[in-house]
Short mmCIF file of C-alpha atoms in Angstrom, two decimals:
data_model
loop_
_atom_site.label_atom_id
_atom_site.label_comp_id
_atom_site.label_asym_id
_atom_site.label_seq_id
_atom_site.Cartn_x
_atom_site.Cartn_y
_atom_site.Cartn_z
CA MET A 94 -12.92 30.42 -58.49
CA ARG A 95 -12.00 32.08 -55.51
CA GLY A 96 -15.35 31.52 -53.80
CA SER A 97 -15.47 27.60 -54.69
CA ILE A 98 -11.75 27.44 -53.11
CA THR A 99 -12.73 29.15 -50.00
CA PHE A 100 -15.81 26.57 -49.68
CA LEU A 101 -13.39 23.89 -50.51
CA LEU A 102 -11.01 24.89 -47.48
CA LEU A 103 -14.09 25.49 -44.87
CA GLN A 104 -15.39 21.76 -45.67
CA CYS A 105 -11.81 20.31 -45.06
CA SER A 106 -11.63 22.31 -42.14
CA GLU A 107 -15.11 21.11 -40.64
CA MET A 108 -14.04 17.47 -41.82
CA ALA A 109 -10.61 17.91 -39.72
CA GLY A 110 -12.74 19.19 -36.82
CA ILE A 111 -15.19 16.35 -37.15
CA ASN A 112 -12.11 13.89 -37.21
CA ALA A 113 -10.65 15.56 -34.21
CA MET A 114 -14.05 15.14 -32.15
CA GLU A 115 -14.22 11.46 -32.86
CA LYS A 116 -11.07 10.77 -31.89
CA LYS A 117 -11.40 12.69 -28.25
CA LEU A 118 -14.83 11.00 -27.99
CA ALA A 119 -13.31 7.69 -28.77
CA GLU A 120 -11.51 7.95 -25.82
CA TYR A 121 -14.42 7.53 -23.51
CA LYS A 122 -15.04 3.96 -25.09
CA CYS A 123 -14.32 1.01 -22.67
CA ASP A 124 -14.38 -2.56 -23.36
CA THR A 125 -16.83 -4.07 -20.90
CA ASN A 126 -15.45 -7.50 -20.55
CA GLN A 127 -12.28 -5.83 -19.10
CA ALA A 128 -14.16 -2.95 -17.38
CA ILE A 129 -16.50 -5.71 -15.46
CA CYS A 130 -14.66 -6.97 -12.66
CA LEU A 131 -15.95 -10.06 -10.61
CA LYS A 132 -14.74 -11.48 -7.00
CA LEU A 133 -15.72 -14.26 -4.79
CA ALA A 134 -14.35 -12.88 -1.41
CA ARG A 135 -13.48 -15.15 1.49
CA PHE A 136 -11.52 -12.88 3.31
CA PRO A 137 -11.70 -8.74 3.44
CA GLU A 138 -8.09 -8.47 1.96
CA ASP A 139 -9.46 -9.83 -1.25
CA LEU A 140 -11.39 -7.05 -2.09
CA GLU A 141 -7.92 -5.02 -2.67
CA ASP A 142 -6.23 -8.10 -4.18
CA GLU A 143 -6.12 -7.89 -8.11
CA GLY A 144 -5.27 -11.59 -8.10
CA THR A 145 -8.89 -12.54 -6.94
CA THR A 146 -10.33 -10.45 -9.81
CA PHE A 147 -11.48 -12.30 -12.71
CA HIS A 148 -13.70 -10.87 -15.90
CA PRO A 149 -16.39 -11.89 -18.17
CA GLU A 150 -15.92 -13.89 -21.77
CA TYR A 151 -19.20 -12.27 -22.82
CA SER A 152 -21.18 -8.87 -22.36
CA HIS A 153 -22.67 -8.59 -25.43
CA GLN A 154 -26.60 -9.37 -23.96
CA LEU A 155 -25.93 -6.26 -21.88
CA TYR A 156 -23.55 -3.98 -23.82
CA GLY A 157 -24.39 -5.06 -27.34
CA ASP A 158 -22.54 -7.04 -30.16
CA ASP A 159 -19.17 -4.61 -29.94
CA GLU A 160 -19.21 -5.42 -26.04
CA VAL A 161 -18.22 -1.73 -25.62
CA ALA A 162 -20.15 1.06 -23.29
CA PHE A 163 -19.53 4.82 -23.94
CA GLY A 164 -19.06 7.61 -21.99
CA TYR A 165 -16.24 7.04 -19.52
CA LYS A 166 -12.51 6.83 -19.05
CA GLY A 167 -11.42 3.92 -16.99
CA LEU A 168 -14.49 2.34 -16.15
CA GLN A 169 -14.71 0.05 -13.67
CA ILE A 170 -17.62 -2.07 -13.00
CA GLN A 171 -17.51 -3.86 -9.79
CA LEU A 172 -19.57 -6.99 -8.81
CA TYR A 173 -18.31 -8.67 -5.75
CA TYR A 174 -19.98 -11.68 -4.41
CA THR A 175 -19.27 -13.61 -0.99
CA ALA A 176 -17.64 -16.61 -1.77
CA GLY A 177 -20.77 -18.96 -0.35
CA ASN A 178 -24.08 -17.19 -0.18
CA LEU A 179 -23.24 -14.62 -3.12
CA ASN A 180 -24.35 -11.60 -1.09
CA THR A 181 -23.71 -8.80 -3.58
CA LEU A 182 -21.27 -5.56 -3.61
CA PHE A 183 -21.95 -3.24 -6.84
CA LYS A 184 -20.02 -0.29 -7.46
CA ILE A 185 -19.19 1.68 -10.49
CA LYS A 186 -15.86 3.96 -10.83
CA TYR A 187 -14.39 5.81 -13.25
CA THR A 188 -11.82 8.54 -14.04
CA ALA A 189 -13.73 10.82 -16.25
CA LYS A 190 -17.04 11.09 -17.82
CA VAL A 191 -18.18 12.65 -21.17
CA THR A 192 -20.37 15.21 -20.03
CA GLU A 193 -17.51 16.82 -17.83
CA LYS A 194 -16.05 17.91 -21.29
CA PHE A 195 -18.77 17.50 -23.83
CA ASP A 196 -22.35 19.42 -23.24
CA CYS A 197 -24.36 17.83 -25.97
CA VAL A 198 -23.34 14.15 -25.63
CA GLU A 199 -24.54 11.37 -23.02
CA PRO A 200 -22.75 8.33 -21.95
CA ASP A 201 -24.38 4.74 -21.87
CA ASP A 202 -26.65 3.68 -18.94
CA VAL A 203 -23.87 1.19 -17.71
CA GLU A 204 -25.37 1.15 -14.00
CA GLY A 205 -29.10 0.41 -15.40
CA LYS A 206 -28.12 -2.45 -17.36
CA ILE A 207 -26.26 -4.12 -14.63
CA ARG A 208 -29.58 -3.65 -12.69
CA GLU A 209 -31.27 -5.66 -15.44
CA VAL A 210 -29.50 -8.80 -14.35
CA ILE A 211 -28.60 -8.63 -10.55
CA PRO A 212 -31.51 -8.84 -8.08
CA ALA A 213 -32.41 -6.23 -5.68
CA GLY A 214 -30.70 -6.21 -2.42
CA PHE A 215 -26.86 -5.86 -3.41
CA CYS A 216 -24.83 -3.78 -1.45
CA SER A 217 -23.67 -0.47 -2.74
CA ASN A 218 -21.58 0.33 0.43
CA THR A 219 -18.55 -1.47 0.95
CA ASP A 220 -18.41 -1.66 4.75
CA ASP A 221 -22.34 -3.29 4.35
CA PHE A 222 -20.56 -5.82 2.02
CA LEU A 223 -18.03 -6.78 4.75
CA ALA A 224 -20.55 -7.03 7.29
CA LEU A 225 -22.30 -9.96 5.53
CA LEU A 226 -18.94 -11.28 4.48
CA GLU A 227 -18.39 -11.82 8.47
CA LYS A 228 -21.37 -13.94 8.45
CA GLU A 229 -20.44 -16.48 5.94
CA ALA A 230 -19.84 -18.64 8.53
CA ASN A 231 -23.58 -18.91 9.36
CA PHE A 232 -24.13 -20.30 5.33
CA LYS A 233 -24.53 -23.57 4.68
CA PRO A 234 -25.36 -25.70 1.54
CA PHE A 235 -28.71 -26.13 0.10
CA GLY A 236 -30.73 -29.20 -0.34
CA THR A 237 -29.42 -33.21 -0.16
CA LEU A 238 -25.69 -34.17 -0.33
CA LEU A 239 -25.02 -36.45 -3.30
CA HIS A 240 -21.52 -36.52 -3.47
CA THR A 241 -17.97 -35.73 -1.65
CA TYR A 242 -14.56 -35.93 -3.27
CA ASN A 243 -11.37 -34.44 -3.06
CA VAL A 244 -8.97 -32.59 -5.35
CA HIS A 245 -5.19 -31.99 -4.49
CA ASN A 246 -3.90 -28.27 -4.34
CA GLU A 247 -0.25 -28.29 -5.39
CA GLU A 248 -0.09 -24.72 -4.25
CA ALA A 249 -1.73 -25.86 -0.75
CA GLY A 250 0.14 -29.00 -0.65
CA GLU A 251 -3.13 -30.53 0.68
CA ASP A 252 -6.36 -32.12 -0.53
CA ILE A 253 -9.63 -29.76 -0.75
CA THR A 254 -12.95 -31.21 -0.07
CA TYR A 255 -15.78 -30.44 -2.32
CA GLN A 256 -19.45 -31.59 -2.38
CA ILE A 257 -22.50 -31.84 -4.52
CA TYR A 258 -26.10 -30.87 -3.33
CA LYS A 259 -29.26 -31.53 -4.79
CA ALA A 260 -31.86 -28.70 -3.97
CA ASP A 261 -35.14 -26.98 -5.47
CA MET A 262 -36.99 -24.19 -4.69
CA SER A 263 -38.76 -25.29 -1.62
CA CYS A 264 -35.28 -24.85 0.30
CA PRO A 265 -35.43 -21.79 2.55
CA GLY A 266 -33.41 -19.02 0.77
CA PHE A 267 -32.43 -20.86 -2.14
CA ARG A 268 -34.56 -18.95 -4.74
CA GLU A 269 -32.83 -15.46 -3.70
CA TYR A 270 -29.33 -17.64 -3.61
CA HIS A 271 -30.04 -18.72 -7.33
CA GLU A 272 -31.31 -15.47 -8.36
CA ARG A 273 -27.64 -14.31 -7.43
CA LEU A 274 -26.12 -17.19 -8.73
CA GLN A 275 -27.69 -17.64 -12.42
CA THR A 276 -26.13 -13.61 -12.99
CA PHE A 277 -22.90 -15.37 -13.89
CA LEU A 278 -24.37 -17.17 -16.85
CA MET A 279 -24.50 -13.78 -18.71
CA TRP A 280 -20.88 -13.18 -18.30
CA PHE A 281 -19.72 -17.16 -19.44
CA ILE A 282 -22.25 -18.79 -21.50
CA GLU A 283 -22.59 -16.98 -24.92
CA THR A 284 -26.47 -17.96 -25.68
CA ALA A 285 -27.60 -17.81 -21.59
CA SER A 286 -31.03 -16.77 -20.38
CA PHE A 287 -32.51 -17.26 -17.18
CA ILE A 288 -35.19 -20.08 -16.26
CA ASP A 289 -38.60 -20.35 -15.05
CA VAL A 290 -38.08 -21.02 -11.38
CA ASP A 291 -41.82 -21.65 -10.95
CA ASP A 292 -41.70 -24.72 -13.00
CA GLU A 293 -41.22 -27.83 -10.73
CA ARG A 294 -39.82 -29.83 -13.14
CA TRP A 295 -36.64 -28.09 -12.91
CA ASP A 296 -33.39 -29.99 -10.62
CA TYR A 297 -30.69 -27.83 -9.45
CA PHE A 298 -27.37 -29.79 -8.60
CA LEU A 299 -24.35 -27.61 -6.85
CA ILE A 300 -20.89 -28.04 -6.20
CA PHE A 301 -19.32 -26.43 -2.85
CA GLU A 302 -15.70 -26.14 -1.64
CA LYS A 303 -15.23 -26.64 2.03
CA TYR A 304 -12.53 -24.34 3.63
CA ASN A 305 -11.76 -23.09 6.83
CA LYS A 306 -11.59 -19.63 8.21
CA ASP A 307 -10.50 -18.72 11.82
CA GLY A 308 -11.27 -22.31 12.95
CA GLU A 309 -14.41 -22.74 11.22
CA THR A 310 -15.99 -24.49 8.40
CA LEU A 311 -17.25 -22.48 5.43
CA PHE A 312 -18.54 -23.18 2.33
CA ALA A 313 -17.83 -21.57 -1.21
CA THR A 314 -20.14 -21.78 -4.52
CA VAL A 315 -18.03 -23.71 -7.35
CA GLY A 316 -20.61 -24.24 -9.70
CA TYR A 317 -24.17 -25.59 -11.09
CA MET A 318 -26.09 -27.58 -13.17
CA THR A 319 -29.91 -27.00 -14.27
CA VAL A 320 -31.95 -30.06 -15.45
CA TYR A 321 -35.68 -30.15 -16.78
CA ASN A 322 -37.29 -33.05 -16.33
CA TYR A 323 -39.34 -33.65 -20.10
CA TYR A 324 -42.50 -35.84 -19.89
CA VAL A 325 -41.93 -39.18 -21.99
CA TYR A 326 -45.14 -40.83 -23.03
CA PRO A 327 -46.68 -43.18 -21.10
CA ASP A 328 -44.93 -42.90 -17.92
CA LYS A 329 -41.29 -41.87 -18.10
CA THR A 330 -39.22 -39.09 -17.81
CA ARG A 331 -36.10 -37.67 -19.77
CA PRO A 332 -34.09 -34.96 -17.97
CA ARG A 333 -32.21 -32.66 -20.10
CA VAL A 334 -28.98 -30.74 -19.07
CA SER A 335 -29.78 -26.95 -19.71
CA GLN A 336 -27.30 -24.76 -17.87
CA MET A 337 -23.79 -26.00 -16.80
CA LEU A 338 -21.33 -23.44 -15.13
CA ILE A 339 -17.93 -23.95 -13.47
CA LEU A 340 -16.85 -20.39 -11.92
CA PRO A 341 -13.41 -19.62 -13.57
CA SER A 342 -11.43 -19.81 -10.48
CA PHE A 343 -12.28 -23.84 -10.37
CA GLN A 344 -12.26 -24.65 -14.26
CA GLY A 345 -9.52 -27.21 -15.09
CA GLU A 346 -9.50 -29.02 -11.76
CA GLY A 347 -12.18 -31.53 -12.92
CA HIS A 348 -15.57 -30.47 -11.27
CA GLY A 349 -17.30 -30.36 -14.18
CA ALA A 350 -16.85 -34.16 -14.48
CA GLN A 351 -17.79 -34.79 -10.94
CA LEU A 352 -20.81 -32.76 -11.08
CA LEU A 353 -21.94 -34.60 -14.75
CA GLU A 354 -21.16 -38.01 -13.21
CA ALA A 355 -23.13 -37.53 -9.52
CA VAL A 356 -26.11 -36.36 -11.74
CA HIS A 357 -26.10 -39.35 -14.00
CA ARG A 358 -26.00 -41.61 -11.03
CA PHE A 359 -28.54 -39.73 -9.08
CA TYR A 360 -30.84 -40.12 -12.10
CA CYS A 361 -29.93 -43.92 -12.72
CA THR A 362 -31.55 -44.13 -9.14
CA ILE A 363 -35.21 -43.61 -10.71
CA PRO A 364 -36.87 -46.05 -12.48
CA GLU A 365 -38.89 -43.53 -14.33
CA VAL A 366 -36.13 -41.75 -16.18
CA LEU A 367 -35.49 -42.89 -19.53
CA ASP A 368 -32.23 -41.33 -20.42
CA ILE A 369 -30.66 -38.50 -20.13
CA THR A 370 -30.03 -35.67 -22.62
CA ALA A 371 -28.82 -32.05 -23.06
CA GLU A 372 -30.01 -29.30 -24.73
CA ASP A 373 -28.04 -27.39 -27.52
CA PRO A 374 -24.55 -29.16 -26.26
CA SER A 375 -21.47 -27.21 -26.63
CA GLU A 376 -18.27 -28.85 -28.09
CA SER A 377 -16.73 -28.84 -24.47
CA TYR A 378 -20.00 -30.35 -23.08
CA ILE A 379 -19.93 -33.01 -25.19
CA ARG A 380 -15.96 -33.61 -24.54
CA LEU A 381 -16.95 -33.88 -21.17
CA ARG A 382 -19.97 -35.99 -21.64
CA ASP A 383 -17.67 -38.70 -23.63
CA PHE A 384 -15.23 -38.83 -20.87
CA VAL A 385 -18.05 -39.43 -18.06
CA LEU A 386 -19.94 -42.08 -20.20
CA LEU A 387 -16.72 -43.82 -21.34
CA LYS A 388 -15.83 -43.81 -17.45
CA LEU A 389 -19.33 -45.21 -16.37
CA CYS A 390 -19.42 -47.89 -19.20
CA GLN A 391 -16.30 -49.27 -18.91
CA ALA A 392 -17.98 -51.48 -15.86
CA LEU A 393 -20.82 -52.60 -18.40
CA PRO A 394 -20.33 -56.70 -19.12
CA SER A 395 -21.35 -55.73 -23.02
CA PHE A 396 -18.56 -53.47 -23.47
CA SER A 397 -15.82 -56.08 -22.61
CA THR A 398 -12.87 -55.90 -24.84
CA GLU A 399 -14.25 -59.45 -26.32
CA HIS A 400 -17.57 -57.81 -27.17
CA LEU A 401 -16.15 -54.66 -28.50
CA ALA A 402 -14.11 -56.56 -31.09
CA GLN A 403 -17.94 -58.02 -32.09
CA GLY A 404 -19.09 -54.74 -32.83
CA PHE A 405 -21.66 -52.56 -31.70
CA SER A 406 -24.69 -54.43 -30.52
CA GLN A 407 -28.16 -54.24 -29.26
CA GLU A 408 -27.43 -55.62 -26.02
CA MET A 409 -24.82 -52.55 -25.38
CA ALA A 410 -27.61 -50.07 -26.26
CA THR A 411 -30.06 -51.95 -23.98
CA GLU A 412 -27.47 -52.39 -20.81
CA ALA A 413 -26.11 -48.38 -21.33
CA GLN A 414 -30.00 -47.36 -21.23
CA GLU A 415 -31.46 -49.76 -18.51
CA LYS A 416 -28.47 -49.17 -16.03
CA LEU A 417 -26.93 -46.24 -16.65
CA LYS A 418 -30.06 -44.23 -18.68
CA ILE A 419 -27.76 -43.23 -21.81
CA ASN A 420 -29.61 -43.33 -25.04
CA LYS A 421 -28.49 -45.44 -28.15
CA LYS A 422 -26.87 -42.67 -29.95
CA HIS A 423 -24.49 -41.94 -27.06
CA ALA A 424 -23.89 -45.63 -26.21
CA ARG A 425 -22.85 -45.94 -29.79
CA ARG A 426 -20.32 -43.11 -29.44
CA VAL A 427 -18.85 -44.76 -26.43
CA TYR A 428 -18.40 -48.11 -27.98
CA GLU A 429 -16.67 -46.33 -30.68
CA ILE A 430 -14.23 -44.47 -28.28
CA MET A 431 -13.72 -47.91 -26.38
CA ARG A 432 -13.13 -49.82 -29.60
CA LEU A 433 -10.71 -47.11 -30.73
CA ARG A 434 -8.73 -47.40 -27.37
CA THR A 435 -8.54 -51.16 -27.80
CA THR A 436 -7.29 -51.42 -31.37
CA ASP A 437 -4.01 -51.38 -32.29
CA MET A 438 -4.23 -48.47 -35.29
CA SER A 439 -0.24 -49.52 -36.25
CA ASP A 440 -2.02 -52.60 -37.34
CA LEU A 441 -2.96 -51.63 -41.32
CA GLU A 442 -5.73 -54.11 -41.51
CA LYS A 443 -7.22 -53.39 -37.90
CA ALA A 444 -6.95 -49.71 -38.45
CA ARG A 445 -8.79 -50.41 -42.16
CA THR A 446 -11.67 -52.12 -40.37
CA TYR A 447 -11.96 -49.89 -37.63
CA ARG A 448 -12.27 -47.05 -40.49
CA LEU A 449 -14.82 -48.45 -42.07
CA GLU A 450 -16.97 -49.19 -39.65
CA ILE A 451 -16.95 -45.41 -38.49
CA LYS A 452 -17.01 -44.20 -41.94
CA ARG A 453 -20.38 -46.62 -42.57
CA ARG A 454 -22.10 -44.67 -40.11
CA LEU A 455 -20.74 -41.27 -40.75
CA ILE A 456 -21.83 -41.72 -44.58
CA GLY A 457 -25.52 -41.93 -43.79
CA PRO A 458 -26.41 -38.14 -44.95
CA TYR A 459 -24.30 -38.61 -47.92
CA LYS A 460 -26.43 -41.73 -48.94
CA LYS A 461 -29.23 -39.57 -48.43
CA ASN A 462 -27.69 -36.88 -50.62
CA GLN A 463 -27.14 -40.07 -53.49
CA ARG A 464 -30.93 -40.55 -53.06
CA GLU A 465 -32.06 -37.15 -53.68
CA LEU A 466 -29.70 -37.22 -57.23
CA ALA A 467 -31.41 -40.10 -58.28
CA LYS A 468 -34.97 -38.36 -58.04
CA MET A 469 -33.32 -34.92 -59.29
CA ARG A 470 -32.57 -36.94 -62.58
CA ARG A 471 -36.44 -38.07 -63.06
CA CYS A 472 -37.93 -34.42 -62.79
CA LEU A 473 -34.98 -31.99 -63.51
CA ARG A 474 -34.31 -30.03 -66.81
CA PRO A 475 -30.72 -30.87 -67.82
CA GLU A 476 -29.31 -27.35 -66.92
CA GLU A 477 -30.94 -27.70 -63.38
CA LEU A 478 -29.35 -31.31 -63.03
CA CYS A 479 -25.78 -29.78 -63.76
CA ASN A 480 -26.04 -27.11 -61.10
CA GLN A 481 -27.21 -29.88 -58.77
CA MET A 482 -24.73 -32.36 -59.41
CA ARG A 483 -21.71 -29.36 -59.01
CA GLN A 484 -23.06 -29.07 -55.59
CA MET A 485 -23.17 -32.84 -54.64
CA ASP A 486 -19.99 -33.49 -56.50
CA LEU A 487 -18.73 -37.40 -55.34
CA GLN A 488 -15.27 -36.61 -54.97
CA MET A 489 -16.07 -33.89 -52.63
CA GLN A 490 -18.28 -35.96 -50.65
CA HIS A 491 -15.52 -38.52 -49.78
CA GLU A 492 -13.22 -35.64 -48.89
CA GLU A 493 -15.89 -34.33 -46.61
CA LEU A 494 -16.16 -38.31 -45.02
CA GLU A 495 -12.35 -38.25 -44.43
CA LYS A 496 -12.03 -34.87 -42.98
CA SER A 497 -15.04 -35.98 -40.54
CA TYR A 498 -13.45 -39.07 -39.72
CA GLN A 499 -10.14 -37.44 -39.04
CA GLU A 500 -11.74 -34.65 -36.77
CA LEU A 501 -13.96 -37.67 -34.55
CA LEU A 502 -10.38 -39.43 -34.36
CA SER A 503 -8.79 -36.66 -32.71
CA GLU A 504 -11.87 -35.87 -30.53
CA TYR A 505 -11.73 -39.56 -29.26
CA ARG A 506 -8.05 -39.58 -28.91
CA ARG A 507 -8.47 -36.71 -26.35
CA VAL A 508 -11.01 -38.56 -24.26
CA ILE A 509 -8.71 -41.70 -24.18
CA GLU A 510 -5.90 -39.42 -22.97
CA ARG A 511 -7.89 -38.07 -20.43
CA LEU A 512 -9.61 -41.07 -19.29
CA ALA A 513 -5.56 -42.49 -18.97
CA GLN A 514 -4.78 -39.64 -16.83
CA ALA A 515 -7.46 -39.86 -14.56
#
């Protein structure tokens, strides 16, 4: 009996020791989204200014789903870029490393993970980086200027000028610049991947801010978009937006809408373009596209108020496709938003007419379920049919349809409100 008690005490002591060790090791875990410090430097003092630092939204592609790096205390991964040409400073700092206290534990290869995504040629010395920062006045945007616009800056009390360019890999220095630019995708697009830049069917669209430094005009990178030109038989192309990113320092200022509209207008001038689509668009991109297409379609005669009252027509689809390269599905969505804007929803009859029209479109998948149910009745055993019918409950379908309609209504109203404020 005494031996058993001694054994149990030894086990408890061993477990307590393990728990204590786990607690000590946990101190060497760092949130990589906080550890990674990004900057777009314009002036030397920006390097010491915490106000110019921003952090990733995602780091799971490099550091796993938990977005944690093990083996360091006070970890700071510095990725600083010159604002225009994106020359890069990469340094790692920490207050303590796990190997200083524990012999049998290895830290994560934090540096190696970063090296997987940033191109060679980066600086590891601050003085070298500052020397490149002094040469930013020599940097000029790549490609052809498509559009210039101004945004009023309340803090500065003045209008700031922005320019949108179209570039390709034949532009001197652009390939290397793009290698640096695309690293931001890893931190701000959840499923980002790098594209094959040797494929000539890619188009690149860039936004730059013009600013003054010591009496000279310089350019800062704001964001970009990549578009792939798919072939459509027999002699057309279908540009598909693949990647779009506005850097965090510039978000919420309307640059995404300016970029998407400029890209649309560019492709509208090319007869071979059939329509413009997007690859796996996010909800935020869909809202942005709704706003831009609504703005563009306002000028089309077929979308006038008197025509909206008559319902969606083939004339609308044709004019949107021929003049603005908008496909029928997107044209229909624009029509529904414009119809809502011109409908007095406080009038019960008008509201009902609008609701029924939208639901007739939304009900398509539910009608398909009903056709499938009719087939099941002919070939399933009673108990199997009972199970399927429970899954396709009619009342549930009505509730889902109403939910879909209300969600769509909220989305449309947000777009209308934004257009009213533009």
